[in-house]
Amino acid sequence: MRRFFCITVVAMMTMALMITGCAKKEAAKEPVKLGVAGPHSGDLASYGIPTVRAAELAVKEINATGGILGRPVELLVEDDVCKPEVATNTATKLVSDGAVVVLGHICSGATKAALGIYNDARIIVMSPSATNPDLTQSGDYPNFFRTIASDDMQAMLGVKFTVNKLGAKKVAVIHDKGDYGKGYAEFAKKYLDEMEGAEAVLFEGITPGAVDYSAIVQKIAKSGAEAVIYGGYHPEASKIVTQMRKKQMNTFFVSDDGVKDVTFIKVAGEFAEGVYASGPMDVSDLPMYKSAVEAHKAQYGEDPGAFFKEGYAATLALLNAIQKAGSTEYTAVEKVLRSEYVDTPVGSISFDAKGDAIGVGFSMYKVVNGEYVEQK
Amino acid sequence: MDYFFELFLGGLTRGSIYALIALGYTMVYGIIELINFAHGEIYMIGAFTALIVASLLTMAGFKGLAVLALSMVVAVIYAGAYGFTVEKIAYKPLRQASRLSPLISAIGMSIFLQNYVLLAQTSDFLPFPSLIPKFGFMAPYEPIFSSSELVIVSVTATVMVLLTCLIKFTRMGKAMRATAQDRKMAMLAGININRVISTTFVIGSCLAAVGGVLIASHIGQINFYIGFIAGIKAFTAAVLGGIGSVPGAVLGSLVLGWTESFVTGYISSDYEDVFAFLLLVLILIFRPEGILGKSRAQKV
Amino acid sequence: MQDLKQSAFIAFWFMLLTFPIMVIRVNTIEKVVQWRWMNLLTVGFGAFILSYLWRFLMLRKETKVASVKVTWNQKLMSEKRYYLPFAATVLVLTSALPFFVSDYRVNILITAMIYVVLGLGLNIVVGLAGLLDLGYVAFYLVGAYSYALLNHHYGLNFWLALPLGALLGAVAGILLGIPVLRLRGDYLAIVTLGFGEILRLIMENWNAFSFGPSGIANIDRPGIIGIEMTRTQSTLFMYYLMIALAIFTIFVVNRLQDSRLGRSWLALREDEVACQAMGIDKMKTKLAAFALGATWAGMMGVIFAAKTQFINPMSFTFLESAIILSIVVLGGMGSILGVILGAFIFILLPEELRAFSQYRMLIFGASMVLMMVFRPQGIISNVRRSYEYHESP
């Protein structure tokens, strides 16, 4: 019995020591640590990995020219699988590991859960993709910035375009029940209701991943809608558009940034023709954008995925702010972010008092001959 | 009335899609009373294999029906092989274990296979070519009922009839029924239980692959996650119809398909899944053996 | 030689099997085919090695006779002179731990302990009463949402919410239990799965009530009235709170196991018919198990909401139920020590394996299968209490 007891105690002590051992390490001249958080595994990984790659490429370039503040930049990449409860662990880990600024998180829910932790640790967070309006407008998250426009702006653009440019009066608003899609759709409905002469004839959520959407397509047809405004991502959008076109419905289809992805055109093929989707202003002529995409192609042999350029822009904005502030201290970095412009692949941007990016505009695109063409 | 009819047809397609997957579930459950959670993943792997083969063939210059037939054959063979292997690894060693062990093992297998495809292929959605050709005679009805929908519905019906015949009239079918009724007794009567169970898994998996190819071609895109949702729905359908019964699986799938379609059409698609599961709960409470299932006296 | 042949065959079979998916990657958009022959070699080699391992483990499993020897853990759990010092050591160590490790580790330890309690709660339902519940997460959701909503609208205090969440969990358990508990085995599993999904979907769709998919943010952390706490202090506070709750749960479950009710659960699990013949009210007993299990889930829901400070329906998917169930089954059904160990392994290991985050779920799935194949009774098998009669000399 005694022997067993001893073994247990020794085992417990070793375990405790092991855990302590890998806890804190202070180095004299440490690199600038940039945390990168987002879904890197699981079903939403395709929205998180491009940002990691963007950060890697941007940091590689910066380190090649001597880093910032004379120190190299090191990435701390942590997975949050887009779940709030995991995101809080991720955030605590990044804080414990000494990240000075954080790029992420990708999903709005995970971002909301994590922000409080960063705020207490005085760490600035910049997301390339979390578009929930509350994040900047509620005032609850002073340490939050983003390089993408919020849902309500997009929804406003979508509604105005649908009603004024396309002349559709009856609009069906459809969403994918997700955080992003439903948020967008709710704003779209709100703006439609406020607008003279326009009405939302249908407001419904579809189930992502369902095998077939013919019933909802039938319902859209019956509602007499002249246009569909869809909030959500491209996989469902392409299924709906395909079924609508197969049923020979020529209703306008207007959607958001989650759909304005090259994959949408490739998946929906001929049926994608004539679809409208809003997205960040066309930056394909910017040299910085071109070189970022080139670097990605050279490294990975394929086109970059969703939020790549926003992630790249956020990395540059954060590191530039640290460089100009001369330190990694919160208020100094914050001040630079809010006052100075920085050149990025999404244009020259700065941030307003709430944390939204200035200089990132949205425009409407139409699919013509398999390509997105900006609608002026 | 037109609207009703269209919803009816939509529900029919959806139900037939569920049925193709549900048949495999029901066969496996009927024989070893195991909820094979990995079944949906086999369906997904079938679709992926077909996509790979079809793309290779298209690049090599093949066209039309040849691509469909070849990729279907390869997908079916591979899905069968996967089903066989999965059974050997994850379920066979657990024949004697308690009820829960194979279930956990099945959930683990499902997670494993999903991530295997995710890592080896991609997490993105991939476009799946429309392999099913458009029939000339269907042209006037195309907006209401497309050729691919016709193919799906008729394949489901054919498969159901074939399967019923297999179980009713062949030696293998007889062995299957015997094994389902009483495994020990069947063994004593000289039936090779392991072979019967393996065959059941292989047949179920092949059916899943047929479903995978047809459905992917109808929807036009796949990713590694499609199996999970389809699997849960198909399983619901199988239970609804009375698990273990072949016509029951088809009927249950159709009922589920129509429920979802009409709920979307007349109430709201917000709650289509809520109603689907509610239907399941209600049926199980009031008729626990499912619509067509036989209630078995509990052995004491 | 025989082995070699067999392993070679298995390696070949797996190479063939994984060929399309592992080797060929077709970019249908660019029309490029990528051939990754290296993967084929890896698979072949890996399968060859693993087949040896597999055979070895199989052999061991088969040749191992069912031993009647009392193992160390049985001794540990059943005799006072063993488990008292053991429990004391563990308690001292866990209480001292936060002073040595970072906030992050304290945080995941809290998560792990939440799962310990959830596992113990589900253990009542699955392990003791033998009712397969695949929708346990529904009660977790009830607790989390009741605190989040009441806190958001009325500023309800955490300390009031904790018993309330437990109560609501129990009520939900009874409400669900009454209609479905007459179902047997797998049917019960499916109905509970359906019920879990229904609750989550309602939360997702009913915006006016639950704020839909965007969730509820800024939920209050637990505190003591009048004391402002920093996040580190608050984490620490929560840590000790969780230790207290875990001990409370262990105590209650342990007492329950030995109670009249606990023994009727075990009896019910083994043989329903005989049980009824002995005069045990089947329905009441099952309902008690269901409601008690749900109580813990409701309570942990409150803790979860307070810890994360943000909830949305995404956290309550079927996978969550599957994880809790796996903790119970892998740890060892019905065994308290097993469930605790299971929870720690399940929550801490993936956190330690963050470097392999890509492969995390792959390993998770594979280990579930392997565990079931080679050690279906779980890490620590349950000891059935036996009573012996010794004639006094």
PDB file of N, CA, C and O in Angstrom, chain A residues 315-363:
ATOM      1  N   THR A 315      -2.482  41.933 -41.392  1.00  0.00           N
ATOM      2  CA  THR A 315      -1.116  41.690 -40.914  1.00  0.00           C
ATOM      3  C   THR A 315      -0.263  42.937 -41.119  1.00  0.00           C
ATOM      4  O   THR A 315       0.436  43.389 -40.200  1.00  0.00           O
ATOM      5  N   LEU A 316      -0.345  43.490 -42.328  1.00  0.00           N
ATOM      6  CA  LEU A 316       0.463  44.678 -42.622  1.00  0.00           C
ATOM      7  C   LEU A 316       0.058  45.845 -41.724  1.00  0.00           C
ATOM      8  O   LEU A 316       0.912  46.550 -41.183  1.00  0.00           O
ATOM      9  N   ALA A 317      -1.250  46.036 -41.562  1.00  0.00           N
ATOM     10  CA  ALA A 317      -1.721  47.167 -40.759  1.00  0.00           C
ATOM     11  C   ALA A 317      -1.216  47.049 -39.330  1.00  0.00           C
ATOM     12  O   ALA A 317      -0.739  48.029 -38.744  1.00  0.00           O
ATOM     13  N   LEU A 318      -1.313  45.859 -38.757  1.00  0.00           N
ATOM     14  CA  LEU A 318      -0.880  45.660 -37.378  1.00  0.00           C
ATOM     15  C   LEU A 318       0.620  45.889 -37.228  1.00  0.00           C
ATOM     16  O   LEU A 318       1.068  46.635 -36.347  1.00  0.00           O
ATOM     17  N   LEU A 319       1.391  45.256 -38.108  1.00  0.00           N
ATOM     18  CA  LEU A 319       2.844  45.358 -37.973  1.00  0.00           C
ATOM     19  C   LEU A 319       3.324  46.776 -38.263  1.00  0.00           C
ATOM     20  O   LEU A 319       4.218  47.295 -37.595  1.00  0.00           O
ATOM     21  N   ASN A 320       2.688  47.406 -39.231  1.00  0.00           N
ATOM     22  CA  ASN A 320       3.037  48.791 -39.555  1.00  0.00           C
ATOM     23  C   ASN A 320       2.781  49.699 -38.354  1.00  0.00           C
ATOM     24  O   ASN A 320       3.588  50.577 -38.035  1.00  0.00           O
ATOM     25  N   ALA A 321       1.653  49.471 -37.688  1.00  0.00           N
ATOM     26  CA  ALA A 321       1.320  50.304 -36.535  1.00  0.00           C
ATOM     27  C   ALA A 321       2.349  50.131 -35.425  1.00  0.00           C
ATOM     28  O   ALA A 321       2.747  51.099 -34.781  1.00  0.00           O
ATOM     29  N   ILE A 322       2.787  48.893 -35.216  1.00  0.00           N
ATOM     30  CA  ILE A 322       3.803  48.662 -34.188  1.00  0.00           C
ATOM     31  C   ILE A 322       5.097  49.382 -34.559  1.00  0.00           C
ATOM     32  O   ILE A 322       5.719  50.056 -33.747  1.00  0.00           O
ATOM     33  N   GLN A 323       5.459  49.263 -35.815  1.00  0.00           N
ATOM     34  CA  GLN A 323       6.684  49.901 -36.303  1.00  0.00           C
ATOM     35  C   GLN A 323       6.632  51.409 -36.077  1.00  0.00           C
ATOM     36  O   GLN A 323       7.550  52.006 -35.547  1.00  0.00           O
ATOM     37  N   LYS A 324       5.493  52.001 -36.475  1.00  0.00           N
ATOM     38  CA  LYS A 324       5.405  53.458 -36.384  1.00  0.00           C
ATOM     39  C   LYS A 324       5.276  53.921 -34.948  1.00  0.00           C
ATOM     40  O   LYS A 324       5.750  54.995 -34.582  1.00  0.00           O
ATOM     41  N   ALA A 325       4.602  53.103 -34.128  1.00  0.00           N
ATOM     42  CA  ALA A 325       4.433  53.488 -32.728  1.00  0.00           C
ATOM     43  C   ALA A 325       5.747  53.352 -31.966  1.00  0.00           C
ATOM     44  O   ALA A 325       5.915  53.925 -30.902  1.00  0.00           O
ATOM     45  N   GLY A 326       6.642  52.579 -32.504  1.00  0.00           N
ATOM     46  CA  GLY A 326       7.936  52.405 -31.864  1.00  0.00           C
ATOM     47  C   GLY A 326       7.902  51.444 -30.694  1.00  0.00           C
ATOM     48  O   GLY A 326       8.909  51.219 -30.038  1.00  0.00           O
ATOM     49  N   SER A 327       6.735  50.886 -30.402  1.00  0.00           N
ATOM     50  CA  SER A 327       6.663  49.900 -29.323  1.00  0.00           C
ATOM     51  C   SER A 327       5.436  49.031 -29.541  1.00  0.00           C
ATOM     52  O   SER A 327       4.641  49.275 -30.441  1.00  0.00           O
ATOM     53  N   THR A 328       5.298  48.032 -28.720  1.00  0.00           N
ATOM     54  CA  THR A 328       4.131  47.174 -28.849  1.00  0.00           C
ATOM     55  C   THR A 328       3.064  47.555 -27.823  1.00  0.00           C
ATOM     56  O   THR A 328       2.129  46.807 -27.580  1.00  0.00           O
ATOM     57  N   GLU A 329       3.217  48.710 -27.238  1.00  0.00           N
ATOM     58  CA  GLU A 329       2.321  49.124 -26.173  1.00  0.00           C
ATOM     59  C   GLU A 329       0.939  49.482 -26.741  1.00  0.00           C
ATOM     60  O   GLU A 329       0.807  50.089 -27.810  1.00  0.00           O
ATOM     61  N   TYR A 330      -0.103  49.119 -26.010  1.00  0.00           N
ATOM     62  CA  TYR A 330      -1.470  49.176 -26.514  1.00  0.00           C
ATOM     63  C   TYR A 330      -1.881  50.548 -27.060  1.00  0.00           C
ATOM     64  O   TYR A 330      -2.239  50.695 -28.224  1.00  0.00           O
ATOM     65  N   THR A 331      -1.786  51.586 -26.194  1.00  0.00           N
ATOM     66  CA  THR A 331      -2.310  52.898 -26.593  1.00  0.00           C
ATOM     67  C   THR A 331      -1.551  53.470 -27.777  1.00  0.00           C
ATOM     68  O   THR A 331      -2.147  54.093 -28.665  1.00  0.00           O
ATOM     69  N   ALA A 332      -0.233  53.237 -27.804  1.00  0.00           N
ATOM     70  CA  ALA A 332       0.559  53.780 -28.900  1.00  0.00           C
ATOM     71  C   ALA A 332       0.151  53.138 -30.220  1.00  0.00           C
ATOM     72  O   ALA A 332      -0.067  53.818 -31.228  1.00  0.00           O
ATOM     73  N   VAL A 333       0.015  51.810 -30.192  1.00  0.00           N
ATOM     74  CA  VAL A 333      -0.364  51.094 -31.411  1.00  0.00           C
ATOM     75  C   VAL A 333      -1.761  51.514 -31.847  1.00  0.00           C
ATOM     76  O   VAL A 333      -2.033  51.762 -33.024  1.00  0.00           O
ATOM     77  N   GLU A 334      -2.656  51.608 -30.869  1.00  0.00           N
ATOM     78  CA  GLU A 334      -4.034  51.975 -31.171  1.00  0.00           C
ATOM     79  C   GLU A 334      -4.081  53.335 -31.858  1.00  0.00           C
ATOM     80  O   GLU A 334      -4.801  53.543 -32.831  1.00  0.00           O
ATOM     81  N   LYS A 335      -3.282  54.262 -31.337  1.00  0.00           N
ATOM     82  CA  LYS A 335      -3.292  55.612 -31.875  1.00  0.00           C
ATOM     83  C   LYS A 335      -2.858  55.612 -33.334  1.00  0.00           C
ATOM     84  O   LYS A 335      -3.482  56.267 -34.176  1.00  0.00           O
ATOM     85  N   VAL A 336      -1.799  54.871 -33.619  1.00  0.00           N
ATOM     86  CA  VAL A 336      -1.326  54.821 -35.007  1.00  0.00           C
ATOM     87  C   VAL A 336      -2.387  54.216 -35.909  1.00  0.00           C
ATOM     88  O   VAL A 336      -2.674  54.715 -36.999  1.00  0.00           O
ATOM     89  N   LEU A 337      -3.006  53.140 -35.429  1.00  0.00           N
ATOM     90  CA  LEU A 337      -4.019  52.473 -36.246  1.00  0.00           C
ATOM     91  C   LEU A 337      -5.133  53.447 -36.611  1.00  0.00           C
ATOM     92  O   LEU A 337      -5.632  53.456 -37.731  1.00  0.00           O
ATOM     93  N   ARG A 338      -5.525  54.250 -35.653  1.00  0.00           N
ATOM     94  CA  ARG A 338      -6.665  55.134 -35.881  1.00  0.00           C
ATOM     95  C   ARG A 338      -6.287  56.414 -36.621  1.00  0.00           C
ATOM     96  O   ARG A 338      -7.156  57.143 -37.060  1.00  0.00           O
ATOM     97  N   SER A 339      -4.988  56.721 -36.705  1.00  0.00           N
ATOM     98  CA  SER A 339      -4.652  57.999 -37.314  1.00  0.00           C
ATOM     99  C   SER A 339      -3.927  57.875 -38.651  1.00  0.00           C
ATOM    100  O   SER A 339      -4.067  58.727 -39.508  1.00  0.00           O
ATOM    101  N   GLU A 340      -3.164  56.824 -38.850  1.00  0.00           N
ATOM    102  CA  GLU A 340      -2.337  56.801 -40.055  1.00  0.00           C
ATOM    103  C   GLU A 340      -2.837  55.799 -41.090  1.00  0.00           C
ATOM    104  O   GLU A 340      -3.395  54.762 -40.748  1.00  0.00           O
ATOM    105  N   TYR A 341      -2.593  56.136 -42.335  1.00  0.00           N
ATOM    106  CA  TYR A 341      -2.979  55.233 -43.416  1.00  0.00           C
ATOM    107  C   TYR A 341      -1.841  54.273 -43.726  1.00  0.00           C
ATOM    108  O   TYR A 341      -0.664  54.615 -43.568  1.00  0.00           O
ATOM    109  N   VAL A 342      -2.190  53.105 -44.160  1.00  0.00           N
ATOM    110  CA  VAL A 342      -1.163  52.138 -44.529  1.00  0.00           C
ATOM    111  C   VAL A 342      -1.559  51.490 -45.856  1.00  0.00           C
ATOM    112  O   VAL A 342      -2.733  51.262 -46.116  1.00  0.00           O
ATOM    113  N   ASP A 343      -0.557  51.258 -46.703  1.00  0.00           N
ATOM    114  CA  ASP A 343      -0.841  50.628 -47.992  1.00  0.00           C
ATOM    115  C   ASP A 343      -0.936  49.118 -47.826  1.00  0.00           C
ATOM    116  O   ASP A 343      -0.055  48.487 -47.264  1.00  0.00           O
ATOM    117  N   THR A 344      -2.037  48.570 -48.294  1.00  0.00           N
ATOM    118  CA  THR A 344      -2.250  47.126 -48.173  1.00  0.00           C
ATOM    119  C   THR A 344      -2.832  46.595 -49.475  1.00  0.00           C
ATOM    120  O   THR A 344      -3.190  47.388 -50.358  1.00  0.00           O
ATOM    121  N   PRO A 345      -2.952  45.290 -49.585  1.00  0.00           N
ATOM    122  CA  PRO A 345      -3.566  44.725 -50.805  1.00  0.00           C
ATOM    123  C   PRO A 345      -5.032  45.115 -50.984  1.00  0.00           C
ATOM    124  O   PRO A 345      -5.584  44.894 -52.059  1.00  0.00           O
ATOM    125  N   VAL A 346      -5.684  45.667 -49.962  1.00  0.00           N
ATOM    126  CA  VAL A 346      -7.062  46.110 -50.186  1.00  0.00           C
ATOM    127  C   VAL A 346      -7.126  47.625 -50.345  1.00  0.00           C
ATOM    128  O   VAL A 346      -8.198  48.210 -50.293  1.00  0.00           O
ATOM    129  N   GLY A 347      -5.998  48.250 -50.535  1.00  0.00           N
ATOM    130  CA  GLY A 347      -5.967  49.697 -50.725  1.00  0.00           C
ATOM    131  C   GLY A 347      -5.313  50.364 -49.540  1.00  0.00           C
ATOM    132  O   GLY A 347      -4.832  49.711 -48.612  1.00  0.00           O
ATOM    133  N   SER A 348      -5.340  51.691 -49.580  1.00  0.00           N
ATOM    134  CA  SER A 348      -4.746  52.431 -48.475  1.00  0.00           C
ATOM    135  C   SER A 348      -5.812  52.581 -47.395  1.00  0.00           C
ATOM    136  O   SER A 348      -6.860  53.163 -47.632  1.00  0.00           O
ATOM    137  N   ILE A 349      -5.548  52.040 -46.206  1.00  0.00           N
ATOM    138  CA  ILE A 349      -6.601  52.019 -45.194  1.00  0.00           C
ATOM    139  C   ILE A 349      -6.150  52.608 -43.860  1.00  0.00           C
ATOM    140  O   ILE A 349      -4.966  52.647 -43.545  1.00  0.00           O
ATOM    141  N   SER A 350      -7.165  53.055 -43.116  1.00  0.00           N
ATOM    142  CA  SER A 350      -6.961  53.465 -41.733  1.00  0.00           C
ATOM    143  C   SER A 350      -8.198  52.989 -40.976  1.00  0.00           C
ATOM    144  O   SER A 350      -9.058  52.319 -41.570  1.00  0.00           O
ATOM    145  N   PHE A 351      -8.286  53.318 -39.679  1.00  0.00           N
ATOM    146  CA  PHE A 351      -9.422  52.813 -38.922  1.00  0.00           C
ATOM    147  C   PHE A 351     -10.129  53.941 -38.193  1.00  0.00           C
ATOM    148  O   PHE A 351      -9.484  54.876 -37.705  1.00  0.00           O
ATOM    149  N   ASP A 352     -11.455  53.872 -38.104  1.00  0.00           N
ATOM    150  CA  ASP A 352     -12.204  54.914 -37.423  1.00  0.00           C
ATOM    151  C   ASP A 352     -12.276  54.626 -35.922  1.00  0.00           C
ATOM    152  O   ASP A 352     -11.729  53.638 -35.438  1.00  0.00           O
ATOM    153  N   ALA A 353     -12.979  55.497 -35.218  1.00  0.00           N
ATOM    154  CA  ALA A 353     -13.000  55.390 -33.762  1.00  0.00           C
ATOM    155  C   ALA A 353     -13.606  54.068 -33.285  1.00  0.00           C
ATOM    156  O   ALA A 353     -13.289  53.585 -32.207  1.00  0.00           O
ATOM    157  N   LYS A 354     -14.487  53.497 -34.113  1.00  0.00           N
ATOM    158  CA  LYS A 354     -15.130  52.252 -33.682  1.00  0.00           C
ATOM    159  C   LYS A 354     -14.313  51.019 -34.031  1.00  0.00           C
ATOM    160  O   LYS A 354     -14.548  49.941 -33.488  1.00  0.00           O
ATOM    161  N   GLY A 355     -13.393  51.182 -34.980  1.00  0.00           N
ATOM    162  CA  GLY A 355     -12.570  50.042 -35.353  1.00  0.00           C
ATOM    163  C   GLY A 355     -12.815  49.540 -36.760  1.00  0.00           C
ATOM    164  O   GLY A 355     -12.159  48.606 -37.217  1.00  0.00           O
ATOM    165  N   ASP A 356     -13.791  50.140 -37.448  1.00  0.00           N
ATOM    166  CA  ASP A 356     -14.020  49.745 -38.838  1.00  0.00           C
ATOM    167  C   ASP A 356     -12.976  50.395 -39.731  1.00  0.00           C
ATOM    168  O   ASP A 356     -12.498  51.501 -39.469  1.00  0.00           O
ATOM    169  N   ALA A 357     -12.655  49.703 -40.814  1.00  0.00           N
ATOM    170  CA  ALA A 357     -11.625  50.213 -41.712  1.00  0.00           C
ATOM    171  C   ALA A 357     -12.179  51.347 -42.573  1.00  0.00           C
ATOM    172  O   ALA A 357     -13.319  51.290 -43.042  1.00  0.00           O
ATOM    173  N   ILE A 358     -11.369  52.398 -42.745  1.00  0.00           N
ATOM    174  CA  ILE A 358     -11.717  53.475 -43.670  1.00  0.00           C
ATOM    175  C   ILE A 358     -10.936  53.201 -44.939  1.00  0.00           C
ATOM    176  O   ILE A 358      -9.748  52.894 -44.884  1.00  0.00           O
ATOM    177  N   GLY A 359     -11.607  53.311 -46.068  1.00  0.00           N
ATOM    178  CA  GLY A 359     -10.903  53.077 -47.321  1.00  0.00           C
ATOM    179  C   GLY A 359     -11.209  51.718 -47.912  1.00  0.00           C
ATOM    180  O   GLY A 359     -10.825  51.415 -49.021  1.00  0.00           O
ATOM    181  N   VAL A 360     -11.932  50.905 -47.151  1.00  0.00           N
ATOM    182  CA  VAL A 360     -12.373  49.632 -47.712  1.00  0.00           C
ATOM    183  C   VAL A 360     -13.813  49.822 -48.149  1.00  0.00           C
ATOM    184  O   VAL A 360     -14.711  49.872 -47.326  1.00  0.00           O
ATOM    185  N   GLY A 361     -14.020  49.967 -49.417  1.00  0.00           N
ATOM    186  CA  GLY A 361     -15.375  50.206 -49.894  1.00  0.00           C
ATOM    187  C   GLY A 361     -15.963  48.929 -50.443  1.00  0.00           C
ATOM    188  O   GLY A 361     -15.268  47.957 -50.691  1.00  0.00           O
ATOM    189  N   PHE A 362     -17.267  48.961 -50.625  1.00  0.00           N
ATOM    190  CA  PHE A 362     -17.932  47.819 -51.230  1.00  0.00           C
ATOM    191  C   PHE A 362     -18.507  48.202 -52.574  1.00  0.00           C
ATOM    192  O   PHE A 362     -18.987  49.314 -52.762  1.00  0.00           O
ATOM    193  N   SER A 363     -18.460  47.302 -53.488  1.00  0.00           N
ATOM    194  CA  SER A 363     -19.176  47.534 -54.730  1.00  0.00           C
ATOM    195  C   SER A 363     -19.915  46.262 -55.100  1.00  0.00           C
ATOM    196  O   SER A 363     -19.689  45.205 -54.537  1.00  0.00           O
TER     197      SER A 363
END
